[in-house]
Amino acid sequence: MKNYLKLVNFEFNRCIKLYSVLIGLTIVSQIIAVFVESRQYLSMVNQEVYLNKIPKEAFLSETGGMSMFWVVNNGLFLVPILICISAILFYSFYIWYVEWMGKNSFIYRLLTLPTSRMAIFWSKLTTIALMIFGLVSVQLILLVAESQLLKALISDEFRIDLSIQKISQLSFYLSVLMPKTFLDFLTYYGIGFILLFLLFTAILFERSFRFKGAAIGIGYGVGLFFLFLAPVMARDLFNFNKLYPNEIMILEFILGILVIAISCWTSHYLLNKKVTV
């Protein structure tokens, strides 16, 4: 456990610069989005209500009040989310391949450490998980701060206040990052981590057998993912309706655990038997 925690600390320290840039970009860009949308809305209010003398009630009836809906659908709000998702996907590959870079590949030192080689696997997986949940936590805090900022910029008569839960449902990306129910949380993040396990195993196949391993890894990952989706595919593609929705969810949960277990066993085998120093 001590060696595992040291590896997690090492991995996280190595990505801290990238992580800080992602957090900083998200904060700055989304705060700017609040100011941009507020300025545009106030400009509309000034033009229609105060210059064109349209009654406030008529303006609000036609245009609506200012809310976080305007903000979360602004490009400046959405782009950093997409950048963060892309960066984490890229780093999920990079976190393995960086070990083999350079003349004195660091992977050789890692593989000769007096600890289980799976500690390397788990430390990398934990680092990616920390990055994901850390960014989601930052986004949640930002939504609270942005809501308060909007209150300061827009008067009560022209503003519609929304709860954080409602705000998270205004955007597809936010609804996935911050699911409405615990079941949705298990579904979205469960599928995400299953894909991450399969990706790590596919990378180990490639590292073990090079080009042939890449093909094996892709086929292996696709095959296991289709195994996981088998109940849903049987229902949607072949009209297999003998299972109730709750039974399909339970079966998917069991298959998800099975796929992760197979992926872990395969990764353990590859790290210990095929990836050599």
CSV table of C-alpha atoms in Angstrom, one decimal:
chain,number,residue,atom,x,y,z
A,1,MET,CA,0.0,0.0,0.0
A,2,LYS,CA,2.9,2.4,0.8
A,3,ASN,CA,4.5,1.8,-2.5
A,4,TYR,CA,1.1,2.2,-4.3
A,5,LEU,CA,0.6,5.6,-2.6
A,6,LYS,CA,4.1,6.7,-3.5
A,7,LEU,CA,3.4,5.8,-7.2
A,8,VAL,CA,0.1,7.7,-7.1
A,9,ASN,CA,1.8,10.7,-5.7
A,10,PHE,CA,4.5,10.4,-8.3
A,11,GLU,CA,2.0,10.1,-11.2
A,12,PHE,CA,-0.1,13.0,-10.0
A,13,ASN,CA,2.9,15.3,-9.5
A,14,ARG,CA,3.9,14.5,-13.0
A,15,CYS,CA,0.6,15.7,-14.5
A,16,ILE,CA,0.1,18.6,-12.0
A,17,LYS,CA,1.2,21.3,-14.6
A,18,LEU,CA,-1.3,20.1,-17.2
A,19,TYR,CA,-3.9,19.7,-14.5
A,20,SER,CA,-3.4,23.3,-13.3
A,21,VAL,CA,-3.6,24.6,-16.8
A,22,LEU,CA,-6.9,22.8,-17.4
A,23,ILE,CA,-8.4,24.1,-14.1
A,24,GLY,CA,-7.1,27.7,-14.8
A,25,LEU,CA,-8.5,27.6,-18.3
A,26,THR,CA,-11.9,26.4,-17.1
A,27,ILE,CA,-12.2,29.0,-14.4
A,28,VAL,CA,-11.1,32.0,-16.6
A,29,SER,CA,-13.1,30.9,-19.6
A,30,GLN,CA,-16.4,30.2,-17.8
A,31,ILE,CA,-16.2,33.4,-15.7
A,32,ILE,CA,-15.7,35.4,-18.9
A,33,ALA,CA,-18.8,33.6,-20.3
A,34,VAL,CA,-20.8,34.9,-17.4
A,35,PHE,CA,-19.7,38.5,-18.0
A,36,VAL,CA,-20.2,38.2,-21.8
A,37,GLU,CA,-23.8,36.8,-21.5
A,38,SER,CA,-24.7,39.3,-18.8
A,39,ARG,CA,-23.4,42.2,-20.9
A,40,GLN,CA,-25.3,41.0,-23.9
A,41,TYR,CA,-28.5,40.6,-21.9
A,42,LEU,CA,-28.2,44.0,-20.2
A,43,SER,CA,-27.5,45.5,-23.6
A,44,MET,CA,-30.8,44.0,-24.8
A,45,VAL,CA,-32.6,45.3,-21.8
A,46,ASN,CA,-31.2,48.8,-22.3
A,47,GLN,CA,-32.1,48.8,-26.0
A,48,GLU,CA,-35.7,47.5,-25.7
A,49,VAL,CA,-36.9,48.6,-22.3
A,50,TYR,CA,-35.1,51.9,-21.7
A,51,LEU,CA,-34.6,53.2,-25.3
A,52,ASN,CA,-37.5,51.7,-27.2
A,53,LYS,CA,-39.8,52.0,-24.2
A,54,ILE,CA,-41.1,48.4,-24.3
A,55,PRO,CA,-42.8,47.4,-21.0
A,56,LYS,CA,-40.7,45.2,-18.8
A,57,GLU,CA,-43.5,42.6,-18.7
A,58,ALA,CA,-43.7,42.5,-22.5
A,59,PHE,CA,-39.9,42.2,-22.8
A,60,LEU,CA,-39.7,39.4,-20.2
A,61,SER,CA,-42.6,37.6,-21.9
A,62,GLU,CA,-40.9,37.6,-25.3
A,63,THR,CA,-37.2,37.3,-24.3
A,64,GLY,CA,-37.3,35.7,-20.9
A,65,GLY,CA,-35.3,36.5,-17.8
A,66,MET,CA,-31.5,36.0,-17.6
A,67,SER,CA,-30.5,32.7,-16.1
A,68,MET,CA,-27.6,30.3,-16.1
A,69,PHE,CA,-29.1,28.7,-19.2
A,70,TRP,CA,-27.6,31.5,-21.2
A,71,VAL,CA,-24.2,30.9,-19.7
A,72,VAL,CA,-23.9,27.1,-19.9
A,73,ASN,CA,-24.7,27.1,-23.6
A,74,ASN,CA,-22.1,29.8,-24.4
A,75,GLY,CA,-19.1,28.6,-26.3
A,76,LEU,CA,-16.7,30.0,-23.7
A,77,PHE,CA,-18.4,27.8,-21.1
A,78,LEU,CA,-18.5,24.6,-23.2
A,79,VAL,CA,-15.0,24.7,-24.9
A,80,PRO,CA,-13.0,24.2,-21.7
A,81,ILE,CA,-15.1,21.2,-20.8
A,82,LEU,CA,-14.4,19.7,-24.2
A,83,ILE,CA,-10.7,20.5,-23.8
A,84,CYS,CA,-10.6,18.9,-20.4
A,85,ILE,CA,-12.3,15.7,-21.7
A,86,SER,CA,-9.9,15.6,-24.7
A,87,ALA,CA,-6.9,16.2,-22.4
A,88,ILE,CA,-7.9,13.4,-20.1
A,89,LEU,CA,-8.4,11.0,-23.0
A,90,PHE,CA,-5.0,11.9,-24.4
A,91,TYR,CA,-3.3,11.6,-21.0
A,92,SER,CA,-4.9,8.1,-20.5
A,93,PHE,CA,-2.5,7.0,-23.4
A,94,TYR,CA,0.3,9.3,-22.5
A,95,ILE,CA,0.5,8.1,-18.9
A,96,TRP,CA,1.7,4.7,-20.1
A,97,TYR,CA,3.8,5.7,-23.1
A,98,VAL,CA,5.8,8.4,-21.3
A,99,GLU,CA,7.5,5.6,-19.4
A,100,TRP,CA,9.1,4.3,-22.6
A,101,MET,CA,10.2,7.6,-23.9
A,102,GLY,CA,13.9,8.6,-24.0
A,103,LYS,CA,17.1,6.6,-24.1
A,104,ASN,CA,16.9,5.6,-20.4
A,105,SER,CA,13.3,4.5,-20.3
A,106,PHE,CA,11.8,5.0,-16.9
A,107,ILE,CA,9.6,2.0,-17.3
A,108,TYR,CA,12.6,-0.3,-16.6
A,109,ARG,CA,13.1,1.3,-13.2
A,110,LEU,CA,9.4,1.0,-12.4
A,111,LEU,CA,9.2,-2.7,-13.3
A,112,THR,CA,12.2,-3.5,-11.1
A,113,LEU,CA,10.7,-1.9,-8.0
A,114,PRO,CA,10.3,-4.3,-5.1
A,115,THR,CA,6.5,-4.3,-5.3
A,116,SER,CA,3.7,-5.8,-7.3
A,117,ARG,CA,3.7,-4.6,-10.9
A,118,MET,CA,-0.1,-4.2,-10.6
A,119,ALA,CA,0.6,-1.3,-8.3
A,120,ILE,CA,1.8,0.6,-11.4
A,121,PHE,CA,-1.5,-0.2,-13.1
A,122,TRP,CA,-3.6,0.8,-10.2
A,123,SER,CA,-1.6,4.0,-9.6
A,124,LYS,CA,-2.1,5.2,-13.2
A,125,LEU,CA,-5.8,4.3,-13.0
A,126,THR,CA,-6.2,6.2,-9.7
A,127,THR,CA,-4.4,9.2,-11.1
A,128,ILE,CA,-6.9,9.4,-14.0
A,129,ALA,CA,-9.8,8.9,-11.6
A,130,LEU,CA,-8.5,11.8,-9.4
A,131,MET,CA,-8.2,14.0,-12.4
A,132,ILE,CA,-11.7,13.3,-13.5
A,133,PHE,CA,-13.4,13.7,-10.1
A,134,GLY,CA,-11.2,16.7,-9.3
A,135,LEU,CA,-12.3,18.5,-12.5
A,136,VAL,CA,-15.9,17.6,-11.8
A,137,SER,CA,-15.6,19.1,-8.3
A,138,VAL,CA,-14.1,22.3,-9.6
A,139,GLN,CA,-16.9,22.5,-12.1
A,140,LEU,CA,-19.5,22.1,-9.3
A,141,ILE,CA,-17.8,24.8,-7.2
A,142,LEU,CA,-17.7,27.1,-10.3
A,143,LEU,CA,-21.4,26.7,-10.9
A,144,VAL,CA,-22.1,27.9,-7.4
A,145,ALA,CA,-19.7,30.9,-7.9
A,146,GLU,CA,-21.0,31.7,-11.3
A,147,SER,CA,-24.6,31.7,-10.0
A,148,GLN,CA,-23.6,34.2,-7.3
A,149,LEU,CA,-21.8,36.3,-9.9
A,150,LEU,CA,-24.8,36.4,-12.1
A,151,LYS,CA,-26.9,37.6,-9.1
A,152,ALA,CA,-24.5,40.5,-8.7
A,153,LEU,CA,-24.6,41.5,-12.3
A,154,ILE,CA,-28.3,41.1,-13.1
A,155,SER,CA,-31.1,42.6,-11.0
A,156,ASP,CA,-33.8,40.5,-9.5
A,157,GLU,CA,-36.5,41.7,-11.8
A,158,PHE,CA,-34.6,40.5,-14.9
A,159,ARG,CA,-33.1,37.3,-13.4
A,160,ILE,CA,-34.3,33.7,-13.0
A,161,ASP,CA,-32.4,31.8,-10.2
A,162,LEU,CA,-31.9,28.1,-10.8
A,163,SER,CA,-30.6,25.4,-8.4
A,164,ILE,CA,-27.3,23.7,-9.2
A,165,GLN,CA,-29.3,20.5,-10.0
A,166,LYS,CA,-31.4,22.3,-12.6
A,167,ILE,CA,-28.3,24.1,-14.0
A,168,SER,CA,-26.6,20.7,-14.5
A,169,GLN,CA,-29.5,19.5,-16.7
A,170,LEU,CA,-29.3,22.5,-19.0
A,171,SER,CA,-26.3,21.2,-20.9
A,172,PHE,CA,-25.7,17.7,-22.2
A,173,TYR,CA,-22.1,17.7,-21.0
A,174,LEU,CA,-23.0,18.9,-17.5
A,175,SER,CA,-25.8,16.3,-17.3
A,176,VAL,CA,-23.2,13.6,-18.0
A,177,LEU,CA,-20.6,15.0,-15.6
A,178,MET,CA,-23.1,15.6,-12.8
A,179,PRO,CA,-25.9,13.1,-13.3
A,180,LYS,CA,-29.3,13.8,-11.8
A,181,THR,CA,-29.6,10.4,-10.0
A,182,PHE,CA,-27.2,7.9,-8.3
A,183,LEU,CA,-28.3,5.3,-10.9
A,184,ASP,CA,-27.3,7.7,-13.7
A,185,PHE,CA,-24.0,8.3,-11.9
A,186,LEU,CA,-23.2,4.6,-11.8
A,187,THR,CA,-24.2,4.2,-15.4
A,188,TYR,CA,-22.2,7.0,-16.9
A,189,TYR,CA,-19.1,6.7,-14.8
A,190,GLY,CA,-19.3,2.9,-14.7
A,191,ILE,CA,-19.2,2.8,-18.5
A,192,GLY,CA,-16.4,5.3,-18.5
A,193,PHE,CA,-14.2,3.3,-16.1
A,194,ILE,CA,-14.9,0.1,-18.0
A,195,LEU,CA,-13.6,1.7,-21.1
A,196,LEU,CA,-10.6,3.0,-19.2
A,197,PHE,CA,-9.8,-0.6,-17.9
A,198,LEU,CA,-10.1,-1.9,-21.5
A,199,LEU,CA,-7.9,0.9,-22.8
A,200,PHE,CA,-5.2,0.2,-20.3
A,201,THR,CA,-5.3,-3.5,-21.1
A,202,ALA,CA,-5.1,-2.8,-24.8
A,203,ILE,CA,-2.1,-0.6,-24.3
A,204,LEU,CA,-0.4,-3.4,-22.4
A,205,PHE,CA,-1.1,-5.8,-25.3
A,206,GLU,CA,0.6,-3.3,-27.6
A,207,ARG,CA,3.6,-2.9,-25.2
A,208,SER,CA,3.9,-6.7,-25.0
A,209,PHE,CA,3.6,-7.6,-28.7
A,210,ARG,CA,4.0,-4.3,-30.5
A,211,PHE,CA,2.1,-4.0,-33.8
A,212,LYS,CA,0.5,-7.5,-33.5
A,213,GLY,CA,-0.4,-6.6,-29.9
A,214,ALA,CA,-2.2,-3.4,-31.0
A,215,ALA,CA,-4.5,-5.4,-33.2
A,216,ILE,CA,-5.0,-8.0,-30.4
A,217,GLY,CA,-5.7,-5.2,-27.9
A,218,ILE,CA,-8.2,-3.5,-30.1
A,219,GLY,CA,-10.0,-6.7,-30.8
A,220,TYR,CA,-9.9,-7.7,-27.1
A,221,GLY,CA,-11.3,-4.4,-25.9
A,222,VAL,CA,-14.1,-4.3,-28.6
A,223,GLY,CA,-15.0,-7.9,-27.8
A,224,LEU,CA,-15.3,-7.4,-24.1
A,225,PHE,CA,-17.2,-4.1,-24.5
A,226,PHE,CA,-19.7,-5.9,-26.8
A,227,LEU,CA,-20.0,-8.6,-24.1
A,228,PHE,CA,-20.9,-5.8,-21.6
A,229,LEU,CA,-23.5,-4.3,-24.0
A,230,ALA,CA,-24.9,-7.7,-25.0
A,231,PRO,CA,-28.2,-7.5,-23.0
A,232,VAL,CA,-29.0,-4.0,-24.4
A,233,MET,CA,-28.0,-5.0,-27.9
A,234,ALA,CA,-30.2,-8.1,-27.7
A,235,ARG,CA,-33.1,-5.9,-26.6
A,236,ASP,CA,-32.7,-3.1,-29.1
A,237,LEU,CA,-31.4,-5.0,-32.2
A,238,PHE,CA,-33.1,-8.4,-31.9
A,239,ASN,CA,-36.2,-7.4,-30.0
A,240,PHE,CA,-35.4,-9.7,-27.1
A,241,ASN,CA,-37.9,-8.5,-24.5
A,242,LYS,CA,-38.0,-11.4,-22.0
A,243,LEU,CA,-36.1,-9.3,-19.4
A,244,TYR,CA,-37.6,-6.5,-17.4
A,245,PRO,CA,-35.6,-3.1,-17.3
A,246,ASN,CA,-34.5,-3.8,-13.7
A,247,GLU,CA,-33.3,-7.2,-14.7
A,248,ILE,CA,-31.3,-5.8,-17.6
A,249,MET,CA,-29.7,-3.2,-15.2
A,250,ILE,CA,-28.7,-6.0,-12.8
A,251,LEU,CA,-27.3,-8.1,-15.7
A,252,GLU,CA,-25.3,-5.1,-17.0
A,253,PHE,CA,-23.9,-4.5,-13.5
A,254,ILE,CA,-22.8,-8.2,-13.2
A,255,LEU,CA,-21.3,-8.1,-16.7
A,256,GLY,CA,-19.5,-4.8,-15.9
A,257,ILE,CA,-17.9,-6.4,-12.9
A,258,LEU,CA,-17.0,-9.4,-15.0
A,259,VAL,CA,-15.4,-7.3,-17.8
A,260,ILE,CA,-13.4,-5.4,-15.2
A,261,ALA,CA,-12.2,-8.6,-13.5
A,262,ILE,CA,-11.2,-10.1,-16.9
A,263,SER,CA,-9.4,-6.9,-17.8
A,264,CYS,CA,-7.5,-6.8,-14.4
A,265,TRP,CA,-6.5,-10.5,-14.7
A,266,THR,CA,-5.3,-10.0,-18.3
A,267,SER,CA,-3.3,-6.8,-17.3
A,268,HIS,CA,-1.8,-8.7,-14.4
A,269,TYR,CA,-0.7,-11.5,-16.7
A,270,LEU,CA,0.8,-9.1,-19.3
A,271,LEU,CA,2.6,-7.0,-16.8
A,272,ASN,CA,4.1,-10.0,-15.0
A,273,LYS,CA,4.8,-12.4,-17.9
A,274,LYS,CA,5.0,-10.4,-21.1
A,275,VAL,CA,6.2,-6.9,-20.4
A,276,THR,CA,9.9,-7.4,-19.6
A,277,VAL,CA,12.8,-5.2,-18.6
